[in-house]
Every structure is written in C-alpha cells, then in structure tokens.
C-alpha cells in the first residue's frame, strides 16, 4: 500500500498540547523545553557522544562540543579556511563518532571544498585529544558535489561500516544513475577508507543509487537503514535503504504515478527496476535528518522515526519534528491518530539527536528561511518525570554497618526505598529473613543469624539493590 502524505496539516492529530512556552504534553507524557545553546551559527549535524556531550557541526566550517546541562560550548575545530561556505548549501555537513569512541576517539566529518568552479566533498577523520580535533586523515576526497544538493549525512552502522549519502550536486540526476559517479548514491565504506568486500560490487563504494539529495540517515536496532530525501518540487521521500537497489531518480520521483510535474514515469516501478519509497510527501516538506526512537521515557514515540522538517522556503508553516510510527517489522509507516508534526514554531529544524540514558531529544534549528541563517539555538525536550537507569542507581542507596559485625547489623536506605521489602539470603541460596521497609533505618538483632556470609536484596519502586555483609 502506498502512503502519500499531503502536507496541509493545520492542527495536531496526536494528542499534543502546549501547556506553556516550556511544556509540551504528548499523550500522557509532558516534555519540558529548555534552551541548551544559543548563538550557534547554522548547525547542520548534532550527535550525542558517549562522553555525555553534544557534538555539532556549523556549516561555516566549525565543530563544537556542548555540555548539555550548562550549555557550555567549546570550539574544537576551525576548518573555515578549508571549507567552502558562502551561505548556500555546501559547507561543513555530516559527522559521526567512532563506534568505540572512548577507546578509539576518532571523529568523521564531511565537508565541501571548491577549486575554481569545481566542487568536491571530502570525508575526513580527526583524532580527539581531549581538547580539540587534530591529525586530519582523508578517508575519501573528490566526491561528487555542486553548489546545491550536497547530501552528506554519515553514520557508523552496527557492522562497523561508514554509510554516507551523496547528493546529485544539482546535475538533474545524471550522476544518480551513473555507476561510475558517487553522485546521487548511498556509499558504504570501511573505517579505513577501503571498499567492503560484501558491497554489491566489491570494487565500488556504492550501496544504493538513484537518489537526488538524501540528508537523513539512521539505523534501527534490527539493522534496517532509513533515509529521508529531498524531492525536486513535490515529492519528498522516506526510503528503506537496501543494498544494490535503484531508487529511481531522475526517472522516478516518489511513487510511479505520473504525479503532475513527473510525467513519463513508468506505471510499474518494480517491473522497471525501481524501488519506491515507504512514503512520499506532497508538496515537498524539505525533510532532513532522522533518528530511530524507542525509549521508555516517551512511550508515545515507541518504534518511531523522528524526522527533522524544514518546510522549504520562507512563509511555510509545516515545519518541526515529524513522528513516523513504524509497523512491527519496520517495513511500513502506519498512519493513524499517532502521526503528526510537533515543535512547529521553532523555525527550520535541521537535525535531531537523543540522550540514550534518559530519552531526552535535542533539535538544532536553522532560522526561518532557505538556506538557513544564524544565530541559532539547540533545544532540549525531556520528560522530567522519567528516572533513567543511571539516575536510579544514584537515587537508591543502601548502607550496612558495622560490616563485618559481631552484634547487631544496621541498615540505612534512601527514601525511595520506603514501602519496599528486603530479603536476607545465605550464600547457599536460602532465604533466611524477610520484611518490609517502613523506616530509612532498620536492624537485624544479634543472634538472629548464624556466623557466615549473607547478602541482602532491597526491592523498591525503582528496582532492587543488593549488598553483602558478614556475621562473625
């Protein structure tokens, strides 16, 4: 079944309300809005790092590292002399971190360069030395580029490969069907820059082709890769990217249906050898990056793609964050009362990332008109009522003293464990005592336990916590 979304949204289908300037209610979940960083200049990529920071590229040629709680922003790379950016679509674009970043602190960055009237895109890795990005190493250079349609989203997939989108550079799609060009392609690359042996063509980086200007790329936990792509004028796309497939551009835009402005398309995409999108938008929404979301802090977003939407040119209001609910196997978008656009009053939303520990989402905006202008902001939307696994560990405490003990054993617990229960278990696996917790302090009297080693398990609303103690 084909899903065509006509973008004439004037209300909100999902149960969404803006309680105040700072709170957004989505179903039964309230998200608190907070400005994280102000004055960022046309951010293009934001990535959540395993170091607990947001890493961001600015189109003018800089990389920033942002501490999300305080908003402290540090410039860690200035590549403005190398990057071509004159206010248009090229510039410093996609970025991702090495999958084992804490042990291998490499950062991969895509940027556009220009020599005379010739453009090219470059994929470069940098070392993070704890203060700045150093030691640039070219992974790929002289990739197809132009003054528009730069593509350039890059991720590391679960199998440890770089995957990167490259636009057609504004050539009308002539490169998209040319297998000797990198233009209009999704590329798959080993981390060292070599061609993976299991690519469709083991001598080529090309993973999929027939693209126009894909600027969104993400992978779901089951391995599926999704990409959002700018249409020419009427048909933006969400594609499920698979190896060796031809997604049609310029012969097909969106579905094979000869929509006005795309006359001459084949009536049967499959028979013609083209892969249709999961969904298309009419008219274009200027779709951008997306993430897969399935975090308990916002259950209304379970198994969704959250997609940044810029809505093209000045004066168009349907911009913000699209919520796309996937079916169980991730092969289709389900349209019902749970699909909508939120955050429609923030301007052109360029990118999104997520803190995996607490489910907070972050968006980067690019002003109100094409192709984007600064200064801009990065916002956080967080369910303050949700307590993450790491926060639970911090809020539940259990202390035992004296330990070892030749007499009474005292237990002190945090208030979060009041109303819970405890069990004392010997090291041969037998439960020897149990009780309820009505006070933050309780004790086991001398003589209640024989000499030996035990552990106590305390159960509360936020989970259980255990400790070992010894009776002498």
Tab-separated table of C-alpha atoms in Angstrom, residues 66-441:
chain	number	residue	atom	x	y	z
A	66	UNK	CA	28.437	21.217	24.037
A	67	UNK	CA	27.892	20.200	27.658
A	68	UNK	CA	24.088	19.802	27.644
A	69	UNK	CA	23.317	20.709	31.258
A	70	UNK	CA	25.171	24.004	31.449
A	71	UNK	CA	25.223	24.717	27.721
A	72	UNK	CA	28.985	25.332	27.872
A	73	UNK	CA	30.110	25.350	24.233
A	74	UNK	CA	33.684	24.760	23.141
A	75	UNK	CA	35.006	25.189	19.622
A	76	UNK	CA	37.152	22.121	18.946
A	77	UNK	CA	37.842	22.529	15.214
A	78	UNK	CA	38.096	25.574	12.955
A	79	UNK	CA	38.218	24.478	9.326
A	80	UNK	CA	36.790	27.656	7.838
A	81	UNK	CA	39.795	28.089	5.537
A	82	UNK	CA	39.306	24.636	4.044
A	83	UNK	CA	35.500	24.575	3.857
A	84	UNK	CA	33.528	26.137	1.017
A	85	UNK	CA	30.650	28.039	2.582
A	86	UNK	CA	29.188	31.179	1.093
A	87	UNK	CA	25.782	30.990	2.726
A	88	UNK	CA	24.388	28.306	0.405
A	89	UNK	CA	24.016	24.545	0.707
A	90	UNK	CA	27.666	23.409	0.804
A	91	UNK	CA	29.793	23.708	3.940
A	92	UNK	CA	30.735	21.507	6.879
A	93	UNK	CA	27.997	18.939	6.977
A	94	UNK	CA	27.735	15.394	8.364
A	95	UNK	CA	29.626	13.999	11.339
A	96	UNK	CA	29.742	10.778	13.334
A	97	UNK	CA	31.911	9.278	16.078
A	98	UNK	CA	33.857	6.027	16.032
A	99	UNK	CA	31.692	3.165	17.422
A	100	UNK	CA	34.264	2.521	20.192
A	101	UNK	CA	34.885	6.212	20.765
A	102	UNK	CA	36.005	6.024	24.402
A	103	UNK	CA	38.864	3.717	23.372
A	104	UNK	CA	39.327	4.928	19.784
A	105	UNK	CA	38.490	8.648	19.861
A	106	UNK	CA	38.039	9.260	16.137
A	107	UNK	CA	35.552	11.714	14.635
A	108	UNK	CA	34.469	11.512	10.989
A	109	UNK	CA	33.464	14.777	9.283
A	110	UNK	CA	32.160	15.587	5.800
A	111	UNK	CA	32.810	18.988	4.258
A	112	UNK	CA	32.614	20.652	0.846
A	113	UNK	CA	35.552	22.331	-0.832
A	114	UNK	CA	35.873	24.357	-4.024
A	115	UNK	CA	38.629	24.925	-6.542
A	116	UNK	CA	37.704	27.466	-9.171
A	117	UNK	CA	34.277	26.418	-10.444
A	118	UNK	CA	34.683	22.825	-9.302
A	119	UNK	CA	33.172	21.473	-6.071
A	120	UNK	CA	34.042	18.315	-4.201
A	121	UNK	CA	33.088	16.673	-0.945
A	122	UNK	CA	35.552	15.146	1.477
A	123	UNK	CA	35.234	12.573	4.256
A	124	UNK	CA	37.976	13.118	6.828
A	125	UNK	CA	38.739	11.567	10.230
A	126	UNK	CA	40.206	13.506	13.151
A	127	UNK	CA	41.721	12.420	16.451
A	128	UNK	CA	40.096	13.799	19.612
A	129	UNK	CA	42.874	14.618	22.078
A	130	UNK	CA	40.527	15.713	24.866
A	131	UNK	CA	40.754	19.365	23.891
A	132	UNK	CA	40.471	19.631	20.114
A	133	UNK	CA	40.266	17.669	16.880
A	134	UNK	CA	43.709	17.066	15.406
A	135	UNK	CA	45.569	14.930	12.849
A	136	UNK	CA	43.167	15.048	9.894
A	137	UNK	CA	43.261	11.941	7.727
A	138	UNK	CA	41.463	11.908	4.383
A	139	UNK	CA	39.205	8.859	4.066
A	140	UNK	CA	37.635	9.876	0.738
A	141	UNK	CA	38.031	13.045	-1.286
A	142	UNK	CA	36.874	14.431	-4.604
A	143	UNK	CA	33.381	13.033	-4.081
A	144	UNK	CA	30.692	14.328	-6.446
A	145	UNK	CA	29.405	17.756	-5.396
A	146	UNK	CA	27.974	21.020	-6.626
A	147	UNK	CA	26.593	24.303	-5.366
A	148	UNK	CA	23.395	22.540	-4.233
A	149	UNK	CA	22.195	19.039	-3.310
A	150	UNK	CA	25.113	18.148	-1.080
A	151	UNK	CA	23.602	15.183	0.766
A	152	UNK	CA	26.395	14.271	3.194
A	153	UNK	CA	24.742	12.603	6.153
A	154	UNK	CA	27.115	9.993	7.601
A	155	UNK	CA	26.672	7.286	10.260
A	156	UNK	CA	28.527	4.226	11.512
A	157	UNK	CA	26.359	1.145	11.087
A	158	UNK	CA	26.111	-1.757	13.515
A	159	UNK	CA	28.551	-3.815	11.448
A	160	UNK	CA	31.224	-1.138	11.866
A	161	UNK	CA	30.992	0.461	8.416
A	162	UNK	CA	30.656	4.110	7.443
A	163	UNK	CA	27.500	4.862	5.479
A	164	UNK	CA	27.212	8.224	3.737
A	165	UNK	CA	24.716	9.935	1.454
A	166	UNK	CA	25.964	11.931	-1.537
A	167	UNK	CA	23.634	14.245	-3.463
A	168	UNK	CA	23.466	14.736	-7.218
A	169	UNK	CA	25.119	18.154	-6.892
A	170	UNK	CA	22.299	19.773	-8.869
A	171	UNK	CA	23.110	17.939	-12.102
A	172	UNK	CA	19.479	16.916	-12.646
A	173	UNK	CA	20.181	13.312	-11.741
A	174	UNK	CA	22.643	12.421	-14.485
A	175	UNK	CA	25.096	11.198	-11.829
A	176	UNK	CA	22.440	9.293	-9.891
A	177	UNK	CA	22.170	6.537	-12.500
A	178	UNK	CA	25.864	6.607	-13.397
A	179	UNK	CA	27.596	3.820	-11.507
A	180	UNK	CA	30.989	5.406	-12.200
A	181	UNK	CA	29.992	8.503	-10.194
A	182	UNK	CA	29.497	8.864	-6.442
A	183	UNK	CA	26.710	11.411	-7.028
A	184	UNK	CA	23.166	10.501	-6.036
A	185	UNK	CA	24.306	7.464	-4.057
A	186	UNK	CA	24.429	5.908	-0.627
A	187	UNK	CA	28.022	4.833	-0.021
A	188	UNK	CA	29.283	2.098	2.319
A	189	UNK	CA	32.899	2.377	3.410
A	190	UNK	CA	35.283	0.562	5.729
A	191	UNK	CA	36.556	2.732	8.576
A	192	UNK	CA	39.988	2.813	6.944
A	193	UNK	CA	38.555	4.048	3.649
A	194	UNK	CA	38.688	0.762	1.731
A	195	UNK	CA	35.750	-0.843	-0.067
A	196	UNK	CA	33.903	-3.509	1.961
A	197	UNK	CA	34.208	-6.917	0.342
A	198	UNK	CA	30.459	-7.555	0.805
A	199	UNK	CA	29.284	-4.415	-1.039
A	200	UNK	CA	27.043	-5.182	-4.055
A	201	UNK	CA	30.095	-4.510	-6.211
A	202	UNK	CA	33.233	-5.376	-4.180
A	203	UNK	CA	35.173	-2.783	-6.178
A	204	UNK	CA	32.726	0.068	-5.515
A	205	UNK	CA	31.579	2.086	-2.507
A	206	UNK	CA	28.036	2.248	-3.942
A	207	UNK	CA	25.439	0.651	-1.663
A	208	UNK	CA	22.308	2.115	-3.316
A	209	UNK	CA	21.707	4.563	-6.151
A	210	UNK	CA	19.076	6.659	-7.921
A	211	UNK	CA	18.973	9.307	-5.174
A	212	UNK	CA	18.555	13.065	-5.541
A	213	UNK	CA	19.553	14.663	-2.234
A	214	UNK	CA	19.267	12.423	0.809
A	215	UNK	CA	20.004	14.347	4.012
A	216	UNK	CA	18.677	11.949	6.633
A	217	UNK	CA	20.170	8.593	7.605
A	218	UNK	CA	19.609	6.329	10.594
A	219	UNK	CA	19.673	2.660	11.554
A	220	UNK	CA	17.125	0.849	13.699
A	221	UNK	CA	18.164	-1.793	16.259
A	222	UNK	CA	17.134	-4.592	13.873
A	223	UNK	CA	19.647	-3.314	11.306
A	224	UNK	CA	17.255	-1.588	8.891
A	225	UNK	CA	18.576	1.670	7.432
A	226	UNK	CA	16.202	4.556	6.699
A	227	UNK	CA	16.918	7.656	4.653
A	228	UNK	CA	14.929	10.838	4.035
A	229	UNK	CA	15.346	12.503	0.667
A	230	UNK	CA	14.501	15.868	-0.862
A	231	UNK	CA	12.260	15.727	-3.916
A	232	UNK	CA	12.504	18.176	-6.779
A	233	UNK	CA	9.360	20.137	-6.041
A	234	UNK	CA	6.528	17.895	-4.999
A	235	UNK	CA	7.636	14.531	-3.677
A	236	UNK	CA	9.974	14.167	-0.702
A	237	UNK	CA	10.656	10.565	0.275
A	238	UNK	CA	11.317	8.225	3.169
A	239	UNK	CA	13.258	5.224	1.903
A	240	UNK	CA	14.219	1.872	3.373
A	241	UNK	CA	17.788	1.524	2.093
A	242	UNK	CA	18.835	-1.904	0.855
A	243	UNK	CA	21.982	-2.955	-0.995
A	244	UNK	CA	22.105	-2.712	-4.763
A	245	UNK	CA	18.672	-1.132	-5.211
A	246	UNK	CA	17.838	1.711	-7.590
A	247	UNK	CA	15.577	4.349	-6.020
A	248	UNK	CA	14.650	5.896	-9.328
A	249	UNK	CA	15.858	9.477	-9.585
A	250	UNK	CA	15.674	11.154	-12.117
A	251	UNK	CA	13.398	8.657	-13.925
A	252	UNK	CA	11.030	8.490	-10.970
A	253	UNK	CA	10.237	10.933	-8.185
A	254	UNK	CA	8.260	9.448	-5.324
A	255	UNK	CA	5.880	6.726	-6.456
A	256	UNK	CA	5.444	5.630	-10.058
A	257	UNK	CA	2.185	7.505	-10.578
A	258	UNK	CA	2.930	10.326	-13.046
A	259	UNK	CA	2.086	12.942	-10.457
A	260	UNK	CA	1.886	16.394	-12.142
A	261	UNK	CA	5.423	17.545	-12.848
A	262	UNK	CA	6.740	13.979	-13.149
A	263	UNK	CA	5.165	12.895	-16.432
A	264	UNK	CA	6.766	9.998	-18.230
A	265	UNK	CA	7.288	7.787	-15.186
A	266	UNK	CA	6.779	4.056	-15.651
A	267	UNK	CA	3.448	2.764	-14.427
A	268	UNK	CA	5.068	-0.163	-12.608
A	269	UNK	CA	8.210	0.699	-10.614
A	270	UNK	CA	9.039	-2.894	-9.759
A	271	UNK	CA	8.864	-4.013	-13.371
A	272	UNK	CA	11.050	-1.076	-14.381
A	273	UNK	CA	13.654	-1.977	-11.746
A	274	UNK	CA	12.992	0.946	-9.391
A	275	UNK	CA	12.331	0.851	-5.635
A	276	UNK	CA	9.518	3.040	-4.349
A	277	UNK	CA	9.671	4.910	-1.028
A	278	UNK	CA	7.808	3.915	2.098
A	279	UNK	CA	6.068	7.278	1.962
A	280	UNK	CA	6.143	10.475	-0.061
A	281	UNK	CA	5.088	14.000	0.872
A	282	UNK	CA	3.184	16.320	-1.457
A	283	UNK	CA	4.192	19.113	-1.712
A	284	UNK	CA	7.792	18.879	-0.508
A	285	UNK	CA	8.378	19.246	3.226
A	286	UNK	CA	12.169	19.726	2.987
A	287	UNK	CA	12.783	16.594	5.058
A	288	UNK	CA	16.082	16.303	6.873
A	289	UNK	CA	17.824	14.065	9.384
A	290	UNK	CA	16.030	11.424	11.415
A	291	UNK	CA	16.597	9.084	14.335
A	292	UNK	CA	15.006	5.837	15.435
A	293	UNK	CA	13.280	6.253	18.818
A	294	UNK	CA	12.135	3.548	21.233
A	295	UNK	CA	12.781	4.776	24.767
A	296	UNK	CA	10.534	4.315	27.828
A	297	UNK	CA	10.727	7.999	28.745
A	298	UNK	CA	8.330	8.858	25.884
A	299	UNK	CA	6.184	5.765	25.325
A	300	UNK	CA	4.076	7.633	22.748
A	301	UNK	CA	7.146	7.558	20.476
A	302	UNK	CA	7.750	3.800	20.733
A	303	UNK	CA	9.057	2.315	17.478
A	304	UNK	CA	9.077	5.607	15.613
A	305	UNK	CA	11.274	7.620	13.329
A	306	UNK	CA	11.594	11.222	14.489
A	307	UNK	CA	12.385	13.354	11.462
A	308	UNK	CA	13.516	16.982	11.252
A	309	UNK	CA	11.480	19.024	8.778
A	310	UNK	CA	12.412	22.450	7.380
A	311	UNK	CA	9.442	23.058	5.017
A	312	UNK	CA	11.389	24.617	2.225
A	313	UNK	CA	11.167	28.351	1.864
A	314	UNK	CA	10.124	31.323	3.970
A	315	UNK	CA	6.481	31.565	4.963
A	316	UNK	CA	5.674	27.846	5.057
A	317	UNK	CA	4.471	26.776	8.482
A	318	UNK	CA	4.510	22.947	8.421
A	319	UNK	CA	7.980	22.542	9.851
A	320	UNK	CA	9.194	20.959	13.031
A	321	UNK	CA	9.540	17.323	14.058
A	322	UNK	CA	7.641	14.559	12.271
A	323	UNK	CA	6.602	11.478	14.257
A	324	UNK	CA	6.500	8.439	11.965
A	325	UNK	CA	5.219	5.245	13.573
A	326	UNK	CA	6.609	2.063	12.038
A	327	UNK	CA	4.829	-1.252	11.779
A	328	UNK	CA	6.156	-4.191	13.781
A	329	UNK	CA	8.744	-5.283	11.223
A	330	UNK	CA	9.762	-1.748	10.235
A	331	UNK	CA	8.770	-2.113	6.582
A	332	UNK	CA	5.969	0.455	6.532
A	333	UNK	CA	4.816	3.664	8.179
A	334	UNK	CA	1.477	3.364	9.934
A	335	UNK	CA	-0.813	6.353	9.595
A	336	UNK	CA	-3.387	6.787	12.294
A	337	UNK	CA	-4.061	9.284	15.049
A	338	UNK	CA	-0.494	8.824	16.298
A	339	UNK	CA	1.244	10.511	13.331
A	340	UNK	CA	1.889	14.202	13.339
A	341	UNK	CA	4.282	17.096	13.424
A	342	UNK	CA	5.270	18.834	16.643
A	343	UNK	CA	7.525	21.770	17.549
A	344	UNK	CA	6.148	23.625	14.547
A	345	UNK	CA	7.021	27.073	15.896
A	346	UNK	CA	10.812	26.782	16.113
A	347	UNK	CA	11.774	27.503	12.519
A	348	UNK	CA	13.609	25.187	10.144
A	349	UNK	CA	14.529	22.067	12.142
A	350	UNK	CA	17.792	20.776	10.697
A	351	UNK	CA	18.791	17.885	12.950
A	352	UNK	CA	17.882	15.800	15.967
A	353	UNK	CA	19.727	13.583	18.444
A	354	UNK	CA	18.870	11.712	21.641
A	355	UNK	CA	20.427	11.079	25.036
A	356	UNK	CA	20.124	7.275	25.304
A	357	UNK	CA	20.266	7.333	29.103
A	358	UNK	CA	17.126	9.390	29.733
A	359	UNK	CA	15.448	9.623	26.316
A	360	UNK	CA	15.726	13.413	26.061
A	361	UNK	CA	15.675	14.675	22.495
A	362	UNK	CA	17.581	17.645	21.117
A	363	UNK	CA	16.882	19.643	17.978
A	364	UNK	CA	19.008	22.147	16.061
A	365	UNK	CA	17.275	24.896	14.090
A	366	UNK	CA	18.456	26.964	11.120
A	367	UNK	CA	16.352	30.137	11.169
A	368	UNK	CA	13.173	30.738	9.205
A	369	UNK	CA	14.205	30.889	5.559
A	370	UNK	CA	16.226	28.952	2.969
A	371	UNK	CA	19.095	28.052	3.062
A	372	UNK	CA	19.416	28.925	6.755
A	373	UNK	CA	20.859	31.787	8.749
A	374	UNK	CA	22.163	32.268	12.269
A	375	UNK	CA	22.417	32.799	15.101
A	376	UNK	CA	20.506	29.642	16.012
A	377	UNK	CA	19.559	27.541	19.017
A	378	UNK	CA	19.713	23.954	20.180
A	379	UNK	CA	16.731	22.884	22.316
A	380	UNK	CA	16.189	20.008	24.730
A	381	UNK	CA	12.833	18.234	25.248
A	382	UNK	CA	12.876	15.978	28.284
A	383	UNK	CA	10.399	14.018	30.363
A	384	UNK	CA	11.460	15.246	33.793
A	385	UNK	CA	9.319	12.591	35.487
A	386	UNK	CA	11.321	9.760	33.967
A	387	UNK	CA	14.199	8.385	36.006
A	388	UNK	CA	16.948	6.766	33.963
A	389	UNK	CA	18.810	3.609	34.940
A	390	UNK	CA	21.872	5.640	35.953
A	391	UNK	CA	19.735	8.070	37.932
A	392	UNK	CA	18.014	5.193	39.687
A	393	UNK	CA	21.334	3.880	40.852
A	394	UNK	CA	22.112	7.322	42.250
A	395	UNK	CA	18.745	7.791	43.998
A	396	UNK	CA	18.568	4.355	45.665
A	397	UNK	CA	21.149	3.786	48.360
A	398	UNK	CA	21.769	1.006	50.875
A	399	UNK	CA	24.405	1.144	53.587
A	400	UNK	CA	25.235	-1.625	56.084
A	401	UNK	CA	27.209	-1.082	59.300
A	402	UNK	CA	29.156	-2.374	61.045
A	403	UNK	CA	30.278	-4.812	58.388
A	404	UNK	CA	31.578	-7.369	59.394
A	405	UNK	CA	29.507	-7.418	62.612
A	406	UNK	CA	29.760	-9.414	65.818
A	407	UNK	CA	26.467	-7.970	67.109
A	408	UNK	CA	23.522	-6.031	65.687
A	409	UNK	CA	23.597	-5.204	61.963
A	410	UNK	CA	22.233	-1.774	60.946
A	411	UNK	CA	20.754	-0.991	57.532
A	412	UNK	CA	20.192	2.527	56.180
A	413	UNK	CA	18.270	3.085	52.935
A	414	UNK	CA	17.267	6.118	50.896
A	415	UNK	CA	13.714	7.426	50.994
A	416	UNK	CA	13.000	5.984	47.527
A	417	UNK	CA	13.024	2.520	49.130
A	418	UNK	CA	10.381	3.275	51.756
A	419	UNK	CA	7.410	0.950	51.354
A	420	UNK	CA	9.614	-1.664	49.755
A	421	UNK	CA	10.791	-5.010	51.095
A	422	UNK	CA	14.002	-6.794	51.912
A	423	UNK	CA	15.246	-10.365	51.844
A	424	UNK	CA	18.366	-11.784	53.519
A	425	UNK	CA	19.838	-14.717	51.622
A	426	UNK	CA	22.674	-17.003	52.702
A	427	UNK	CA	25.420	-17.886	50.268
A	428	UNK	CA	23.985	-21.380	49.852
A	429	UNK	CA	20.908	-19.701	48.301
A	430	UNK	CA	18.453	-19.987	51.226
A	431	UNK	CA	16.222	-17.064	52.193
A	432	UNK	CA	16.645	-16.720	55.957
A	433	UNK	CA	14.872	-13.436	56.714
A	434	UNK	CA	12.449	-11.065	55.024
A	435	UNK	CA	10.496	-7.976	55.944
A	436	UNK	CA	9.007	-4.680	54.821
A	437	UNK	CA	10.737	-1.289	54.946
A	438	UNK	CA	8.842	1.357	56.904
A	439	UNK	CA	11.808	3.457	58.003
A	440	UNK	CA	15.064	4.585	56.424
A	441	UNK	CA	16.832	2.704	59.266
